[in-house]
Amino acid sequence: SREEKDPRTIGELFYLCCDEMENIRFAQSLFLVMACLKETLMNELVLSEQHVQDLLDTIFDSLPELFKPFLKENQLNQISKAA
């Protein structure tokens, strides 16, 4: 019974959607962390916006290639505008 295939799951579509949802959550989480980092750097350390942006760019450039496709360009721009 547990081993039987259920046609209502449409094959692996259900599992593919679940995997994609986890990737979206990861990207959103990373975006929030980076936005908080930018705000903290600007407020606590009194760094110029350009200096903070350079730091964020360095961090993003050093991310593993595996993570980069999940970070949309508009999210990177939103981090730039945050704070």
Phi, psi and omega in degrees: 000311178289335183275348183286149177275138180251117182295346180286344180274357179053054177065228183268004183304317180302313182291324177296319178295320179297317178298318181295321178298320179294323178296320179295316179298322178297312182298317179295321179295315179296321177301314180295319179298316182292323178295319177294321178299316181298313181299317180296316180299320182287323184276317186274322184261354180051054175266152177291156180300322180294320179296317178297317180297321177298319177297315179297319178299319178297318179297312181296322179295331181272356178295147175300147181302332180301325184276332189300321180298336182277350180259105182287152181301323181293330176291321178296321178292324179295323177296321180298326183271345182294151178067000000 
